[in-house]
C-alpha cells in the first residue's frame, strides 16, 4: 500500500502546467483532420521584418497583401526554393491555409474544436479568420488553441488559418543566439545583419510538424493522463492520474487491454492503480525476445442527463517498466542496460527538419539493422511520432531539451532560466508517458564552468526531478571534470570527447590514454555511471587512405576501434553506454570553415547510405547485444542481420 501511495505522489507531481498536451488520437468521441500539404507563404523581407504586423496581414487572405508562394507543411522553408535569401532568412514568415471544417463540427455546439501545431520554429502567432487564437515561444514542442467560438461566428465562412513564425534566436531563447548588425557602410550593405548561433546545426525554420484540427466533447473531456509503472514478481502496476476538464459531472472508467485486446485490469476514479497479473514488461530492443510490449489504456468518461448520454474516450499506449540508476549501472526492469546507440538530428535533404514518415521509417530500419538499442534526441525534442515508434520497437531514448549552445554568460540569467524551466515543463508534459524515454537531458555542452552555471543547473535539474521523480536527469558535458559546476546534480555523467580530432588531430595513439584518463577522472570524482555521449570523426564517403588520414573512411573506422577498446575495459565497471556522433551527416551553418556542406561525422551519409564505419558499429552492437541480451534465436532478426551470428 505504501508503495502505491508513494507512486501516486509521483504521478501527482508531474502536473504543473494548467492543461495537458495529449497526442491527438481518433476514438469513438474524437476526430482528427490533418492540415498538411501546400500552404500559402510569404517571408516579411521589410527591413524591420515587421510589415506583416503593421499591415495586419492576418486580417485578410495573404495573397491580398502581396505575392505568395507554395510552401509544403510540414517542412523547413529554407531548402525549398532557389532563393539564397530565403535559405538564410531571419525574421517573420507567414503561412496561410483555408480549411473546410465539417459542418457538424460547427453546428454542434457540444463539440470542442482544437487547432494543434506539432511544432514551428521558433516563435509562433496563430490567427483564425483574423482573430488571434494563440502564440507560442519555442521551436520544438506542440501548442494548441480551442477555435470553436471563432469558427462559429460566421458558420458560412471558410476557416482561414494564418501562422506567423519567427526564427530569430536571442540570448533568452533555447537554443540561444544573437543578432549582430554590421553598420560599416564601406564593408556591408545597408541593414546587413547576421544571426549568430553557438551550436553546430543549421537553424532550419518553418512549420516542422503536422498541423491538425481535432475534436473532443465540450462539456467534459480527458485533458491529461499520467501513468507511472512498476512491477513486483509477476504483477505489474500502472499508477494513473486522469485530469478531466469541463463542467459536467462525469464518470470515469479505465480499462487496460493487452495486445490481443483482452481486458487485464480495470478501475474507476481519476487517481488509482491498475494491477496486472502475469505482466508482460516493456523491454528494450535486443534485450528480450519480445521488446516494446505495449498495453492500451482506455480512458472512458461518460455523463448522462435526462435526454442523452455523452462520452469521451482516449486510448493511451502503456509500457510497464522501471528505470533505476546505481553508482555503476543503469537498470531497466532491474537488469543492467548498456546503451549501444546513436545521436541523431532531425535533418534531411530538401525538407530540413520537417517531419517525414519515409525518412523516419528508414532511420528505424537502419538503427535496427546496425543493432542500435538507443538514441539521444540531440539537441532538441523530436516529433512525438518518433517516440511512439521507439515505444513500439523498444528503442531507448535520452530525451533532450533544446538547451544547446548555452555559452554566453548572459544566457544564465533569470529570463533564460525561467524559459528553460517552462520548456522542461512542456517537454515532460508531452513525453512523460513514453516507456522508451528513460532519462531527461536538460542541456548539451553548456559553459558549465562559468560561475552562474552552478545555480542554473542545480535549479533546472531539481525542477526536472520534481516534475518527474521517476526518471534520472542529466546534461551533456564536454568540460573538464574538475571545473564542471553542474555535474554534482546529475544522476548519470554524460561526456562528449573528440580525442584525435579536435584535440591532437591526426594522432590516433592518444585515444587510449586520454579516454582512459577521462573515465577515471570523472568516476573518481563523482562515482556515477558514465555514458560516452558523443565521439566520432568527420568522414567523406569514398575518401580513402591507408595509413588512415583524417576525413577518410579508414580514419573514422580507426577512431571508433580505438574508442571501443577502452569502452570494453570500462564497461565492466561503470561505463554504461556509448553513442556515436552521429547517426547521419547533417547540415550546418556556413559560418565555420571546418564544415564542408555540413557536418560529416555521420556513419551514414545524409542520404542514409552507410560509410565503412557503419559496418564496424553493426558488428560491435550485435556482439554487445549477444553478450548482454541472451538472444540466440531472436525471432525478429532479419536474414541480413542473422549472418553476423
Ligand atoms: C559536439 C556537439 C555537437 C557537434 C559535435 C561536432 O555537441 O553538436 O556537432 O561536437 O563538432 O561538441 O561534430
mmCIF file of C-alpha atoms in Angstrom, residues 495-645:
data_model
loop_
_atom_site.group_PDB
_atom_site.id
_atom_site.type_symbol
_atom_site.label_atom_id
_atom_site.label_comp_id
_atom_site.label_asym_id
_atom_site.label_seq_id
_atom_site.Cartn_x
_atom_site.Cartn_y
_atom_site.Cartn_z
ATOM 1 C CA UNK A 495 30.640 13.123 -21.580
ATOM 2 C CA UNK A 496 31.445 14.183 -25.135
ATOM 3 C CA UNK A 497 35.044 13.984 -26.324
ATOM 4 C CA UNK A 498 36.804 14.125 -29.660
ATOM 5 C CA UNK A 499 40.314 12.845 -28.981
ATOM 6 C CA UNK A 500 42.491 12.742 -32.118
ATOM 7 C CA UNK A 501 40.020 15.084 -33.808
ATOM 8 C CA UNK A 502 39.596 18.475 -32.133
ATOM 9 C CA UNK A 503 42.416 17.620 -29.720
ATOM 10 C CA UNK A 504 45.663 16.229 -31.114
ATOM 11 C CA UNK A 505 44.194 15.951 -34.596
ATOM 12 C CA UNK A 506 45.616 13.010 -36.534
ATOM 13 C CA UNK A 507 47.219 11.292 -33.514
ATOM 14 C CA UNK A 508 45.146 8.177 -33.023
ATOM 15 C CA UNK A 509 47.609 6.859 -30.484
ATOM 16 C CA UNK A 510 46.470 9.421 -27.880
ATOM 17 C CA UNK A 511 42.958 7.955 -27.716
ATOM 18 C CA UNK A 512 43.590 5.028 -25.322
ATOM 19 C CA UNK A 513 45.387 7.109 -22.719
ATOM 20 C CA UNK A 514 43.202 10.218 -22.959
ATOM 21 C CA UNK A 515 39.939 8.306 -22.929
ATOM 22 C CA UNK A 516 41.087 6.183 -20.039
ATOM 23 C CA UNK A 517 42.051 9.308 -18.079
ATOM 24 C CA UNK A 518 38.709 10.921 -18.872
ATOM 25 C CA UNK A 519 36.750 7.982 -17.454
ATOM 26 C CA UNK A 520 38.966 7.515 -14.411
ATOM 27 C CA UNK A 521 38.837 11.210 -13.515
ATOM 28 C CA UNK A 522 35.068 11.535 -13.800
ATOM 29 C CA UNK A 523 34.393 8.341 -11.925
ATOM 30 C CA UNK A 524 36.864 9.090 -9.148
ATOM 31 C CA UNK A 525 35.270 12.469 -8.566
ATOM 32 C CA UNK A 526 31.562 11.556 -8.762
ATOM 33 C CA UNK A 527 31.083 7.771 -8.515
ATOM 34 C CA UNK A 528 28.274 7.982 -11.013
ATOM 35 C CA UNK A 529 27.813 5.808 -14.087
ATOM 36 C CA UNK A 530 29.172 7.350 -17.287
ATOM 37 C CA UNK A 531 27.914 7.413 -20.849
ATOM 38 C CA UNK A 532 30.219 8.395 -23.691
ATOM 39 C CA UNK A 533 27.514 10.582 -25.153
ATOM 40 C CA UNK A 534 29.482 11.690 -28.264
ATOM 41 C CA UNK A 535 32.649 10.636 -30.082
ATOM 42 C CA UNK A 536 33.467 10.448 -33.774
ATOM 43 C CA UNK A 537 35.270 11.914 -36.763
ATOM 44 C CA UNK A 538 34.265 13.769 -39.927
ATOM 45 C CA UNK A 539 34.425 11.453 -42.912
ATOM 46 C CA UNK A 540 33.878 11.977 -46.608
ATOM 47 C CA UNK A 541 32.405 8.814 -48.090
ATOM 48 C CA UNK A 542 34.677 7.390 -50.756
ATOM 49 C CA UNK A 543 37.788 9.153 -49.472
ATOM 50 C CA UNK A 544 40.439 6.549 -48.669
ATOM 51 C CA UNK A 545 43.923 6.421 -47.264
ATOM 52 C CA UNK A 546 45.948 3.807 -45.518
ATOM 53 C CA UNK A 547 47.555 4.512 -43.106
ATOM 54 C CA UNK A 548 44.429 6.363 -42.036
ATOM 55 C CA UNK A 549 44.310 10.137 -42.585
ATOM 56 C CA UNK A 550 41.712 12.476 -41.161
ATOM 57 C CA UNK A 551 38.477 12.681 -43.176
ATOM 58 C CA UNK A 552 38.982 9.251 -44.792
ATOM 59 C CA UNK A 553 36.753 6.268 -44.123
ATOM 60 C CA UNK A 554 39.781 4.471 -42.672
ATOM 61 C CA UNK A 555 40.321 7.226 -40.098
ATOM 62 C CA UNK A 556 36.725 7.112 -38.892
ATOM 63 C CA UNK A 557 36.995 3.341 -38.541
ATOM 64 C CA UNK A 558 40.251 3.654 -36.626
ATOM 65 C CA UNK A 559 38.876 6.294 -34.245
ATOM 66 C CA UNK A 560 35.932 4.061 -33.471
ATOM 67 C CA UNK A 561 38.086 0.996 -32.882
ATOM 68 C CA UNK A 562 40.393 2.886 -30.527
ATOM 69 C CA UNK A 563 37.440 4.168 -28.522
ATOM 70 C CA UNK A 564 35.801 0.733 -28.474
ATOM 71 C CA UNK A 565 38.870 -0.898 -26.950
ATOM 72 C CA UNK A 566 38.643 1.462 -23.993
ATOM 73 C CA UNK A 567 34.851 1.098 -23.711
ATOM 74 C CA UNK A 568 35.340 -2.658 -23.483
ATOM 75 C CA UNK A 569 37.593 -2.217 -20.462
ATOM 76 C CA UNK A 570 35.425 0.327 -18.718
ATOM 77 C CA UNK A 571 32.029 -1.182 -19.372
ATOM 78 C CA UNK A 572 32.994 -3.933 -16.959
ATOM 79 C CA UNK A 573 32.978 -1.250 -14.281
ATOM 80 C CA UNK A 574 30.961 1.952 -14.618
ATOM 81 C CA UNK A 575 30.694 2.937 -18.287
ATOM 82 C CA UNK A 576 27.065 2.269 -19.163
ATOM 83 C CA UNK A 577 26.869 3.373 -22.756
ATOM 84 C CA UNK A 578 28.321 4.657 -25.991
ATOM 85 C CA UNK A 579 26.506 6.844 -28.505
ATOM 86 C CA UNK A 580 28.245 7.592 -31.788
ATOM 87 C CA UNK A 581 28.299 11.136 -33.135
ATOM 88 C CA UNK A 582 26.480 10.989 -35.460
ATOM 89 C CA UNK A 583 23.976 8.629 -36.991
ATOM 90 C CA UNK A 584 23.968 10.581 -40.290
ATOM 91 C CA UNK A 585 25.659 13.607 -41.847
ATOM 92 C CA UNK A 586 23.681 16.791 -41.256
ATOM 93 C CA UNK A 587 23.529 20.410 -42.368
ATOM 94 C CA UNK A 588 25.331 23.194 -40.505
ATOM 95 C CA UNK A 589 25.799 26.922 -40.994
ATOM 96 C CA UNK A 590 28.374 28.178 -43.458
ATOM 97 C CA UNK A 591 30.000 30.179 -40.714
ATOM 98 C CA UNK A 592 32.656 27.595 -39.940
ATOM 99 C CA UNK A 593 35.461 26.625 -42.270
ATOM 100 C CA UNK A 594 35.644 23.215 -40.598
ATOM 101 C CA UNK A 595 32.349 22.249 -42.261
ATOM 102 C CA UNK A 596 32.086 21.318 -45.947
ATOM 103 C CA UNK A 597 28.352 21.487 -46.715
ATOM 104 C CA UNK A 598 27.568 20.190 -43.274
ATOM 105 C CA UNK A 599 28.914 18.023 -40.500
ATOM 106 C CA UNK A 600 30.254 14.758 -41.903
ATOM 107 C CA UNK A 601 30.578 12.722 -38.724
ATOM 108 C CA UNK A 602 27.674 10.508 -39.769
ATOM 109 C CA UNK A 603 28.226 6.783 -40.053
ATOM 110 C CA UNK A 604 25.560 7.138 -42.739
ATOM 111 C CA UNK A 605 25.529 9.888 -45.329
ATOM 112 C CA UNK A 606 22.744 12.436 -45.255
ATOM 113 C CA UNK A 607 21.033 10.219 -47.851
ATOM 114 C CA UNK A 608 21.299 7.300 -45.382
ATOM 115 C CA UNK A 609 23.943 5.247 -47.197
ATOM 116 C CA UNK A 610 26.492 3.510 -44.947
ATOM 117 C CA UNK A 611 30.111 4.572 -44.638
ATOM 118 C CA UNK A 612 32.595 1.837 -43.701
ATOM 119 C CA UNK A 613 32.238 2.771 -40.004
ATOM 120 C CA UNK A 614 28.574 1.739 -40.038
ATOM 121 C CA UNK A 615 29.670 -1.873 -40.527
ATOM 122 C CA UNK A 616 32.094 -1.647 -37.605
ATOM 123 C CA UNK A 617 29.302 -0.425 -35.381
ATOM 124 C CA UNK A 618 26.927 -3.055 -36.721
ATOM 125 C CA UNK A 619 29.305 -5.854 -35.871
ATOM 126 C CA UNK A 620 30.016 -4.406 -32.450
ATOM 127 C CA UNK A 621 26.429 -3.646 -31.483
ATOM 128 C CA UNK A 622 25.194 -7.125 -32.405
ATOM 129 C CA UNK A 623 28.089 -8.618 -30.484
ATOM 130 C CA UNK A 624 27.255 -6.480 -27.437
ATOM 131 C CA UNK A 625 23.617 -7.460 -27.749
ATOM 132 C CA UNK A 626 24.519 -11.121 -27.819
ATOM 133 C CA UNK A 627 26.677 -10.727 -24.744
ATOM 134 C CA UNK A 628 24.145 -8.840 -22.697
ATOM 135 C CA UNK A 629 20.809 -9.823 -24.177
ATOM 136 C CA UNK A 630 20.763 -13.636 -24.465
ATOM 137 C CA UNK A 631 19.136 -13.763 -27.851
ATOM 138 C CA UNK A 632 20.406 -16.630 -29.912
ATOM 139 C CA UNK A 633 17.047 -17.276 -31.545
ATOM 140 C CA UNK A 634 15.791 -13.791 -31.809
ATOM 141 C CA UNK A 635 12.676 -14.097 -33.899
ATOM 142 C CA UNK A 636 12.679 -10.648 -35.444
ATOM 143 C CA UNK A 637 16.236 -10.660 -36.668
ATOM 144 C CA UNK A 638 16.043 -10.154 -40.380
ATOM 145 C CA UNK A 639 18.031 -12.550 -42.566
ATOM 146 C CA UNK A 640 20.737 -9.997 -43.394
ATOM 147 C CA UNK A 641 21.474 -9.355 -39.731
ATOM 148 C CA UNK A 642 21.442 -13.073 -38.857
ATOM 149 C CA UNK A 643 24.524 -13.639 -40.995
ATOM 150 C CA UNK A 644 26.606 -11.981 -38.343
ATOM 151 C CA UNK A 645 25.807 -14.543 -35.696
#
